[in-house]
Amino acid sequence: MQRSVPHGQASLYLADGVSFLNQEDAVFQAMLDGWTMQQRGGRNLKEKTVKNAVRAVERFQAFTNEWPWQWSASSLDEWMMHLVSVKKLAPSTIRGLQLSIGSFCDYVCSPHYGWAGECEGRFGTHPVQICHDWNTLPHLQVSEGKPGRRPLTRVELQELLDYADAEVDRCLESGRKGALPAYRDATLLKVVYAWGLRANEAVQLDVTDFYRNPPAPEFGRYGILQVRHGKSSRGGVPKQRSVVSLRMWAVEAVSDYIENVRPLMQEGKSNALWFSERGTRLRDRELRERFASYRDAIGLDRVLTPHALRHSYVTHLTEEGVDTKFIQEQVGHAYQSTTAIYTAVSGDFANKMMREALNMSLETRIDEEGNVL
C-alpha cells in the first residue's frame, strides 16, 4: 500500500534538482505554502488563524532580513526587544507571535516534512528551533486584561437590569420607536448574565438552542441552553457546551420575549434568537454598544464591557456556595485556574468565610483542649 504524503511536505512544493533565480526567496515562499497547507489540512485550523500565523512569520523574516535556515535565538531576542520597547505590544500579543514563530520552526525542523534536508542540499545548513522556555513568555494562567475590569456587584447588576427594563417603558410612554429593540436588549443582558455567556456566544443563539432538563422540570423547555459557538482553542473549531438553567427569573424573561416580542421582529423563517432593526441577526458589536450606553447612563466604570456579566455569573455562583467544578463546566473553561481568574468575591463574602474559618478553628481547639485558649 502506498503511503500518503503528509500535508506540507517539501517534495510537494519544490521539485528535486530545480534551481531558481532567487533561490532563497523561492524556498521561503514554498515553506510558507507548505505550512499553510499543513495548518489547514493537517491541523484543521481556522483561516483567520492561519493567515495571522503566516503574517507573523513574514514580519519576523522582514525584520531580521534572514532566512529561516539562518535564524537564531538572538534573532528572536532582537525582534522581541523591538516589539516591547518600540511597538509597546501587550504580553498576550507577544506570546501569540512567539507561538507562531515556534510553530513554524517546529514545522520546518520536523523530519516528516523534509525541509531540513532540502535546506542542507541547497544552502549547506538547516533551520533550528529558536523559541525556548528561556526566551519566550510562559502562559501563567493569569489575567492580562485591563486591571479595571471586574464583575459587577449585585447592586450594580440590579441597577443595570432595572435601567434596561425602564428603557422599554420610556419608549412606550414617549410614543417613540424603539420599544421592541429595548425589550430585546433588556432580555439579552439577562441571558448573558444568567447563563454566563460570552458576547459572541449570546448573539449566535438560536431559539431552538433551549431544551428541557428532566431533573429540573420547573424550567419547562428552557432547562438547558446549548451553546454552539463557544470560544475555540488556538484556531480550532468552536467548542460546544450545555449550560444548565439556574435562574427562574431569567427563564421567565426569555420565555416572554420568545413568545411575545421576537415574532414582531423576526424576518422570514430564521431561527435566530435576536434580530436587529434591519431584520438580520444581531452582532456582538451592537450588544457592546447598548451595554456601553446603559453603563454610562448609570455611571458605571467605563472600562466595563458585556464580559463583566460573565465574570459576575462566576463570582455570584461562587458566593452562593456552588461547586467550582460545576461552575467550570457551565462556563466552558478547560482549566479551573481560568475560572478562578473570573472570581472576585465581595468583601462581605470574604469576611463571612473568614469568620466561619475562625469559628471552626476555635471549635476544634475547644474540642481538643476542653477550653478556649
Tab-separated table of C-alpha atoms in Angstrom:
chain	number	residue	atom	x	y	z
A	1	MET	CA	0.000	0.000	0.000
A	2	GLN	CA	1.367	3.440	-0.965
A	3	ARG	CA	1.929	5.739	1.999
A	4	SER	CA	0.136	9.074	1.850
A	5	VAL	CA	2.302	12.182	1.703
A	6	PRO	CA	1.730	14.423	4.763
A	7	HIS	CA	0.318	17.894	4.246
A	8	GLY	CA	3.139	20.398	3.818
A	9	GLN	CA	5.930	18.011	2.761
A	10	ALA	CA	8.755	19.783	0.925
A	11	SER	CA	8.551	17.488	-2.129
A	12	LEU	CA	5.058	18.837	-2.848
A	13	TYR	CA	6.368	22.392	-3.263
A	14	LEU	CA	9.948	22.052	-4.506
A	15	ALA	CA	10.997	19.744	-7.337
A	16	ASP	CA	14.292	17.885	-6.824
A	17	GLY	CA	17.281	19.404	-8.599
A	18	VAL	CA	15.468	22.545	-9.768
A	19	SER	CA	17.303	25.835	-9.272
A	20	PHE	CA	15.634	29.216	-9.021
A	21	LEU	CA	16.696	32.705	-9.986
A	22	ASN	CA	16.121	33.835	-6.402
A	23	GLN	CA	16.543	30.524	-4.621
A	24	GLU	CA	16.307	31.793	-1.023
A	25	ASP	CA	13.031	33.605	-1.579
A	26	ALA	CA	11.585	30.691	-3.569
A	27	VAL	CA	12.360	28.212	-0.792
A	28	PHE	CA	10.960	30.520	1.887
A	29	GLN	CA	7.713	31.005	-0.032
A	30	ALA	CA	7.484	27.238	-0.564
A	31	MET	CA	7.907	26.753	3.195
A	32	LEU	CA	5.066	29.183	3.873
A	33	ASP	CA	2.853	27.461	1.292
A	34	GLY	CA	3.582	24.072	2.830
A	35	TRP	CA	2.996	25.329	6.361
A	36	THR	CA	-0.262	26.951	5.304
A	37	MET	CA	-1.475	23.654	3.860
A	38	GLN	CA	-0.322	21.745	6.951
A	39	GLN	CA	-2.291	24.096	9.216
A	40	ARG	CA	-5.409	23.990	7.048
A	41	GLY	CA	-5.439	20.325	6.134
A	42	GLY	CA	-3.484	18.541	8.835
A	43	ARG	CA	-4.495	20.661	11.830
A	44	ASN	CA	-7.851	21.987	10.567
A	45	LEU	CA	-7.220	25.497	11.886
A	46	LYS	CA	-9.399	28.485	11.069
A	47	GLU	CA	-8.462	30.504	8.000
A	48	LYS	CA	-8.002	33.667	10.058
A	49	THR	CA	-5.673	31.854	12.462
A	50	VAL	CA	-3.577	30.504	9.597
A	51	LYS	CA	-3.271	33.904	7.925
A	52	ASN	CA	-2.256	35.610	11.164
A	53	ALA	CA	0.409	32.972	11.824
A	54	VAL	CA	1.857	33.285	8.316
A	55	ARG	CA	1.840	37.071	8.624
A	56	ALA	CA	3.803	36.819	11.884
A	57	VAL	CA	6.496	34.706	10.220
A	58	GLU	CA	6.693	37.129	7.294
A	59	ARG	CA	7.073	40.046	9.711
A	60	PHE	CA	9.875	38.289	11.555
A	61	GLN	CA	11.709	37.462	8.324
A	62	ALA	CA	11.389	41.060	7.120
A	63	PHE	CA	12.713	42.408	10.448
A	64	THR	CA	15.747	40.111	10.578
A	65	ASN	CA	16.372	40.102	6.829
A	66	GLU	CA	17.429	36.473	7.373
A	67	TRP	CA	16.015	33.226	6.032
A	68	PRO	CA	14.626	30.506	8.324
A	69	TRP	CA	17.763	28.359	7.953
A	70	GLN	CA	19.745	31.365	9.235
A	71	TRP	CA	17.565	32.230	12.200
A	72	SER	CA	18.927	32.002	15.750
A	73	ALA	CA	17.658	32.640	19.259
A	74	SER	CA	19.433	36.015	19.221
A	75	SER	CA	17.405	36.955	16.119
A	76	LEU	CA	14.215	36.347	18.084
A	77	ASP	CA	15.583	38.293	21.070
A	78	GLU	CA	16.213	41.352	18.891
A	79	TRP	CA	12.702	41.234	17.440
A	80	MET	CA	11.145	40.832	20.871
A	81	MET	CA	13.112	43.810	22.177
A	82	HIS	CA	11.813	45.878	19.260
A	83	LEU	CA	8.212	44.809	19.803
A	84	VAL	CA	8.360	45.521	23.543
A	85	SER	CA	10.361	48.758	23.644
A	86	VAL	CA	9.318	50.370	20.350
A	87	LYS	CA	5.944	48.879	19.417
A	88	LYS	CA	4.771	48.607	23.056
A	89	LEU	CA	2.837	45.397	22.350
A	90	ALA	CA	0.877	43.691	25.116
A	91	PRO	CA	2.214	40.442	26.652
A	92	SER	CA	-0.648	38.443	25.144
A	93	THR	CA	0.226	39.755	21.662
A	94	ILE	CA	3.896	38.980	22.186
A	95	ARG	CA	3.034	35.453	23.259
A	96	GLY	CA	0.885	34.938	20.173
A	97	LEU	CA	3.713	35.996	17.873
A	98	GLN	CA	6.150	33.721	19.687
A	99	LEU	CA	3.753	30.792	19.358
A	100	SER	CA	3.525	31.409	15.599
A	101	ILE	CA	7.305	31.522	15.159
A	102	GLY	CA	7.767	28.441	17.337
A	103	SER	CA	5.114	26.530	15.421
A	104	PHE	CA	6.731	27.427	12.101
A	105	CYS	CA	10.147	26.299	13.378
A	106	ASP	CA	8.641	23.012	14.563
A	107	TYR	CA	7.242	22.501	11.079
A	108	VAL	CA	10.419	23.242	9.087
A	109	CYS	CA	12.593	21.267	11.547
A	110	SER	CA	10.372	18.182	11.564
A	111	PRO	CA	11.817	15.177	9.686
A	112	HIS	CA	8.297	14.376	8.486
A	113	TYR	CA	8.265	17.295	6.035
A	114	GLY	CA	11.790	17.187	4.602
A	115	TRP	CA	12.684	20.862	4.830
A	116	ALA	CA	15.873	20.307	6.828
A	117	GLY	CA	17.279	18.039	4.109
A	118	GLU	CA	16.130	20.438	1.405
A	119	CYS	CA	17.991	23.315	3.061
A	120	GLU	CA	21.112	21.217	3.648
A	121	GLY	CA	21.232	20.337	-0.038
A	122	ARG	CA	20.677	23.890	-1.260
A	123	PHE	CA	22.365	26.087	1.372
A	124	GLY	CA	24.620	23.785	3.384
A	125	THR	CA	22.708	24.427	6.624
A	126	HIS	CA	19.296	23.743	8.097
A	127	PRO	CA	16.688	25.547	10.264
A	128	VAL	CA	16.582	25.075	14.047
A	129	GLN	CA	14.016	25.794	16.733
A	130	ILE	CA	14.706	29.292	18.092
A	131	CYS	CA	11.848	29.532	20.622
A	132	HIS	CA	12.695	28.062	24.019
A	133	ASP	CA	11.443	28.288	27.586
A	134	TRP	CA	14.120	30.792	28.476
A	135	ASN	CA	13.387	33.323	25.687
A	136	THR	CA	9.581	33.192	25.380
A	137	LEU	CA	6.708	34.252	27.609
A	138	PRO	CA	5.099	31.396	29.556
A	139	HIS	CA	1.329	31.179	29.783
A	140	LEU	CA	0.867	31.562	33.516
A	141	GLN	CA	-2.956	31.323	33.526
A	142	VAL	CA	-3.271	34.810	34.938
A	143	SER	CA	-5.353	37.662	33.618
A	144	GLU	CA	-3.505	40.049	31.321
A	145	GLY	CA	-6.555	42.158	30.559
A	146	LYS	CA	-7.197	45.678	31.773
A	147	PRO	CA	-6.893	45.711	35.577
A	148	GLY	CA	-10.043	47.791	35.932
A	149	ARG	CA	-12.219	45.048	34.510
A	150	ARG	CA	-14.146	43.245	37.178
A	151	PRO	CA	-17.508	41.635	37.854
A	152	LEU	CA	-20.473	43.798	38.697
A	153	THR	CA	-21.629	43.852	42.277
A	154	ARG	CA	-25.144	42.595	42.857
A	155	VAL	CA	-26.306	46.176	43.381
A	156	GLU	CA	-24.703	47.307	40.109
A	157	LEU	CA	-26.152	44.341	38.239
A	158	GLN	CA	-29.650	45.071	39.528
A	159	GLU	CA	-29.250	48.749	38.630
A	160	LEU	CA	-28.173	47.826	35.080
A	161	LEU	CA	-31.058	45.412	34.523
A	162	ASP	CA	-33.568	47.819	36.061
A	163	TYR	CA	-32.364	50.593	33.755
A	164	ALA	CA	-32.701	48.302	30.738
A	165	ASP	CA	-36.275	47.404	31.739
A	166	ALA	CA	-37.108	51.056	32.339
A	167	GLU	CA	-35.887	51.929	28.840
A	168	VAL	CA	-38.782	49.884	27.433
A	169	ASP	CA	-41.269	51.888	29.497
A	170	ARG	CA	-39.658	55.170	28.457
A	171	CYS	CA	-40.049	54.277	24.781
A	172	LEU	CA	-43.684	53.302	25.250
A	173	GLU	CA	-44.600	56.363	27.303
A	174	SER	CA	-42.967	58.798	24.894
A	175	GLY	CA	-44.587	57.169	21.890
A	176	ARG	CA	-41.264	56.947	20.058
A	177	LYS	CA	-39.908	53.950	18.212
A	178	GLY	CA	-37.527	51.555	19.879
A	179	ALA	CA	-39.657	49.685	22.394
A	180	LEU	CA	-39.109	46.307	20.697
A	181	PRO	CA	-35.298	46.685	20.413
A	182	ALA	CA	-35.203	47.944	24.004
A	183	TYR	CA	-37.127	44.871	25.167
A	184	ARG	CA	-34.775	42.655	23.168
A	185	ASP	CA	-31.724	44.305	24.740
A	186	ALA	CA	-33.103	44.018	28.267
A	187	THR	CA	-33.696	40.298	27.741
A	188	LEU	CA	-30.323	39.810	26.065
A	189	LEU	CA	-28.453	41.309	29.034
A	190	LYS	CA	-30.346	38.980	31.364
A	191	VAL	CA	-29.443	35.953	29.224
A	192	VAL	CA	-25.759	36.908	29.075
A	193	TYR	CA	-25.611	37.086	32.862
A	194	ALA	CA	-27.955	34.231	33.792
A	195	TRP	CA	-26.177	31.669	31.594
A	196	GLY	CA	-22.645	33.121	31.891
A	197	LEU	CA	-22.159	33.723	28.168
A	198	ARG	CA	-19.561	35.485	26.085
A	199	ALA	CA	-20.928	38.228	23.828
A	200	ASN	CA	-20.442	36.230	20.625
A	201	GLU	CA	-21.985	33.125	22.191
A	202	ALA	CA	-25.078	35.122	23.121
A	203	VAL	CA	-25.724	36.800	19.762
A	204	GLN	CA	-25.220	33.490	17.909
A	205	LEU	CA	-28.013	31.755	19.816
A	206	ASP	CA	-30.998	30.286	18.015
A	207	VAL	CA	-34.446	29.920	19.519
A	208	THR	CA	-34.014	26.145	19.146
A	209	ASP	CA	-30.963	26.089	21.433
A	210	PHE	CA	-33.114	25.690	24.543
A	211	TYR	CA	-34.016	22.176	25.710
A	212	ARG	CA	-35.880	20.537	28.560
A	213	ASN	CA	-33.902	19.321	31.562
A	214	PRO	CA	-35.664	16.256	33.091
A	215	PRO	CA	-34.123	16.784	36.579
A	216	ALA	CA	-35.452	20.364	36.554
A	217	PRO	CA	-38.982	20.231	35.064
A	218	GLU	CA	-39.877	23.575	36.643
A	219	PHE	CA	-37.962	25.345	33.841
A	220	GLY	CA	-40.088	23.765	31.111
A	221	ARG	CA	-38.468	23.873	27.667
A	222	TYR	CA	-35.786	26.258	28.972
A	223	GLY	CA	-33.940	23.874	31.286
A	224	ILE	CA	-30.739	23.650	29.252
A	225	LEU	CA	-29.096	26.093	26.852
A	226	GLN	CA	-26.920	24.583	24.116
A	227	VAL	CA	-24.037	26.933	23.291
A	228	ARG	CA	-22.838	26.100	19.772
A	229	HIS	CA	-20.377	28.925	19.179
A	230	GLY	CA	-18.089	28.702	22.190
A	231	LYS	CA	-14.542	30.003	22.192
A	232	SER	CA	-12.220	27.779	20.158
A	233	SER	CA	-8.719	26.724	21.179
A	234	ARG	CA	-5.873	28.151	19.109
A	235	GLY	CA	-7.730	28.385	15.847
A	236	GLY	CA	-9.779	25.202	16.151
A	237	VAL	CA	-13.494	24.817	15.595
A	238	PRO	CA	-15.914	26.486	18.044
A	239	LYS	CA	-16.451	24.479	21.225
A	240	GLN	CA	-19.951	23.457	22.210
A	241	ARG	CA	-21.305	23.047	25.710
A	242	SER	CA	-24.607	22.635	27.529
A	243	VAL	CA	-25.390	25.207	30.226
A	244	VAL	CA	-27.908	24.260	32.889
A	245	SER	CA	-30.502	26.940	33.659
A	246	LEU	CA	-30.333	28.210	37.250
A	247	ARG	CA	-32.286	31.495	37.390
A	248	MET	CA	-36.074	31.232	37.161
A	249	TRP	CA	-36.458	34.993	36.632
A	250	ALA	CA	-34.228	34.783	33.552
A	251	VAL	CA	-36.155	31.815	32.175
A	252	GLU	CA	-39.404	33.753	32.598
A	253	ALA	CA	-37.880	36.757	30.819
A	254	VAL	CA	-36.595	34.841	27.785
A	255	SER	CA	-39.826	32.834	27.566
A	256	ASP	CA	-41.888	36.037	27.450
A	257	TYR	CA	-39.535	37.545	24.849
A	258	ILE	CA	-39.722	34.485	22.567
A	259	GLU	CA	-43.488	34.253	22.758
A	260	ASN	CA	-44.468	37.916	22.569
A	261	VAL	CA	-41.635	40.101	21.222
A	262	ARG	CA	-39.435	38.008	18.928
A	263	PRO	CA	-42.286	37.241	16.459
A	264	LEU	CA	-42.708	41.006	15.906
A	265	MET	CA	-39.019	41.367	14.951
A	266	GLN	CA	-38.474	38.111	13.065
A	267	GLU	CA	-37.744	38.210	9.348
A	268	GLY	CA	-38.572	35.118	7.303
A	269	LYS	CA	-38.028	31.724	8.866
A	270	SER	CA	-34.729	32.451	10.604
A	271	ASN	CA	-34.146	30.630	13.903
A	272	ALA	CA	-32.022	33.483	15.279
A	273	LEU	CA	-32.943	34.429	18.826
A	274	TRP	CA	-32.023	38.100	18.445
A	275	PHE	CA	-32.811	40.308	15.446
A	276	SER	CA	-31.535	43.770	14.626
A	277	GLU	CA	-33.842	46.546	13.476
A	278	ARG	CA	-32.895	45.587	9.901
A	279	GLY	CA	-34.160	42.051	10.438
A	280	THR	CA	-30.672	40.485	10.433
A	281	ARG	CA	-29.029	38.540	13.240
A	282	LEU	CA	-27.765	40.816	15.977
A	283	ARG	CA	-23.987	41.259	16.137
A	284	ASP	CA	-21.784	41.361	19.203
A	285	ARG	CA	-20.778	44.926	18.332
A	286	GLU	CA	-24.393	46.016	18.780
A	287	LEU	CA	-24.514	44.269	22.157
A	288	ARG	CA	-21.341	46.067	23.259
A	289	GLU	CA	-22.724	49.436	22.141
A	290	ARG	CA	-26.016	49.003	24.001
A	291	PHE	CA	-24.206	47.795	27.157
A	292	ALA	CA	-21.906	50.839	26.994
A	293	SER	CA	-24.879	53.171	26.597
A	294	TYR	CA	-26.608	51.794	29.690
A	295	ARG	CA	-23.334	51.579	31.632
A	296	ASP	CA	-22.562	55.241	31.016
A	297	ALA	CA	-26.123	56.305	31.762
A	298	ILE	CA	-25.989	54.879	35.290
A	299	GLY	CA	-22.368	55.917	35.892
A	300	LEU	CA	-20.557	52.580	36.000
A	301	ASP	CA	-16.843	52.271	35.271
A	302	ARG	CA	-16.237	52.887	31.560
A	303	VAL	CA	-13.761	50.011	31.403
A	304	LEU	CA	-16.600	47.512	31.953
A	305	THR	CA	-17.837	45.511	28.944
A	306	PRO	CA	-20.541	42.832	28.476
A	307	HIS	CA	-17.878	40.309	29.535
A	308	ALA	CA	-18.250	41.704	33.059
A	309	LEU	CA	-21.639	39.951	33.172
A	310	ARG	CA	-19.886	36.612	32.615
A	311	HIS	CA	-17.442	37.459	35.409
A	312	SER	CA	-20.414	38.341	37.604
A	313	TYR	CA	-22.037	34.985	36.864
A	314	VAL	CA	-18.956	33.093	38.084
A	315	THR	CA	-18.451	35.319	41.120
A	316	HIS	CA	-22.060	35.244	42.277
A	317	LEU	CA	-22.326	31.463	41.961
A	318	THR	CA	-19.112	31.147	43.962
A	319	GLU	CA	-20.542	33.369	46.692
A	320	GLU	CA	-23.663	31.198	46.737
A	321	GLY	CA	-21.521	28.141	47.502
A	322	VAL	CA	-21.902	26.404	44.117
A	323	ASP	CA	-19.219	23.780	43.449
A	324	THR	CA	-16.316	25.233	41.471
A	325	LYS	CA	-16.129	22.222	39.156
A	326	PHE	CA	-19.772	22.740	38.214
A	327	ILE	CA	-19.125	26.439	37.521
A	328	GLN	CA	-16.146	25.494	35.359
A	329	GLU	CA	-18.333	23.198	33.264
A	330	GLN	CA	-21.062	25.832	32.997
A	331	VAL	CA	-18.742	28.484	31.518
A	332	GLY	CA	-16.726	26.049	29.408
A	333	HIS	CA	-13.258	26.558	30.873
A	334	ALA	CA	-10.715	23.823	30.220
A	335	TYR	CA	-8.870	24.620	33.461
A	336	GLN	CA	-10.174	25.509	36.895
A	337	SER	CA	-7.420	28.115	37.211
A	338	THR	CA	-9.053	30.029	34.355
A	339	THR	CA	-12.362	30.056	36.217
A	340	ALA	CA	-10.533	31.369	39.282
A	341	ILE	CA	-9.438	34.416	37.270
A	342	TYR	CA	-13.099	35.304	36.836
A	343	THR	CA	-13.814	35.103	40.555
A	344	ALA	CA	-13.633	38.279	42.647
A	345	VAL	CA	-15.801	37.702	45.677
A	346	SER	CA	-17.204	40.652	47.579
A	347	GLY	CA	-15.767	41.918	50.844
A	348	ASP	CA	-18.851	40.743	52.735
A	349	PHE	CA	-18.459	37.237	51.367
A	350	ALA	CA	-14.731	37.171	52.184
A	351	ASN	CA	-15.441	38.340	55.756
A	352	LYS	CA	-18.122	35.667	56.125
A	353	MET	CA	-15.710	32.950	55.004
A	354	MET	CA	-13.038	34.275	57.378
A	355	ARG	CA	-15.481	34.268	60.304
A	356	GLU	CA	-16.571	30.695	59.556
A	357	ALA	CA	-12.946	29.577	59.298
A	358	LEU	CA	-12.131	31.219	62.645
A	359	ASN	CA	-15.191	29.658	64.279
A	360	MET	CA	-14.212	26.215	63.014
A	361	SER	CA	-10.689	26.712	64.320
A	362	LEU	CA	-11.916	27.795	67.754
A	363	GLU	CA	-14.427	24.939	67.939
A	364	THR	CA	-11.700	22.444	67.094
A	365	ARG	CA	-9.467	23.762	69.855
A	366	ILE	CA	-12.309	23.630	72.352
A	367	ASP	CA	-12.996	20.012	71.472
A	368	GLU	CA	-9.332	19.023	71.786
A	369	GLU	CA	-8.311	21.116	74.795
A	370	GLY	CA	-11.588	21.353	76.639
A	371	ASN	CA	-11.400	25.119	76.942
A	372	VAL	CA	-10.931	28.209	74.812
A	373	LEU	CA	-7.386	29.490	74.681
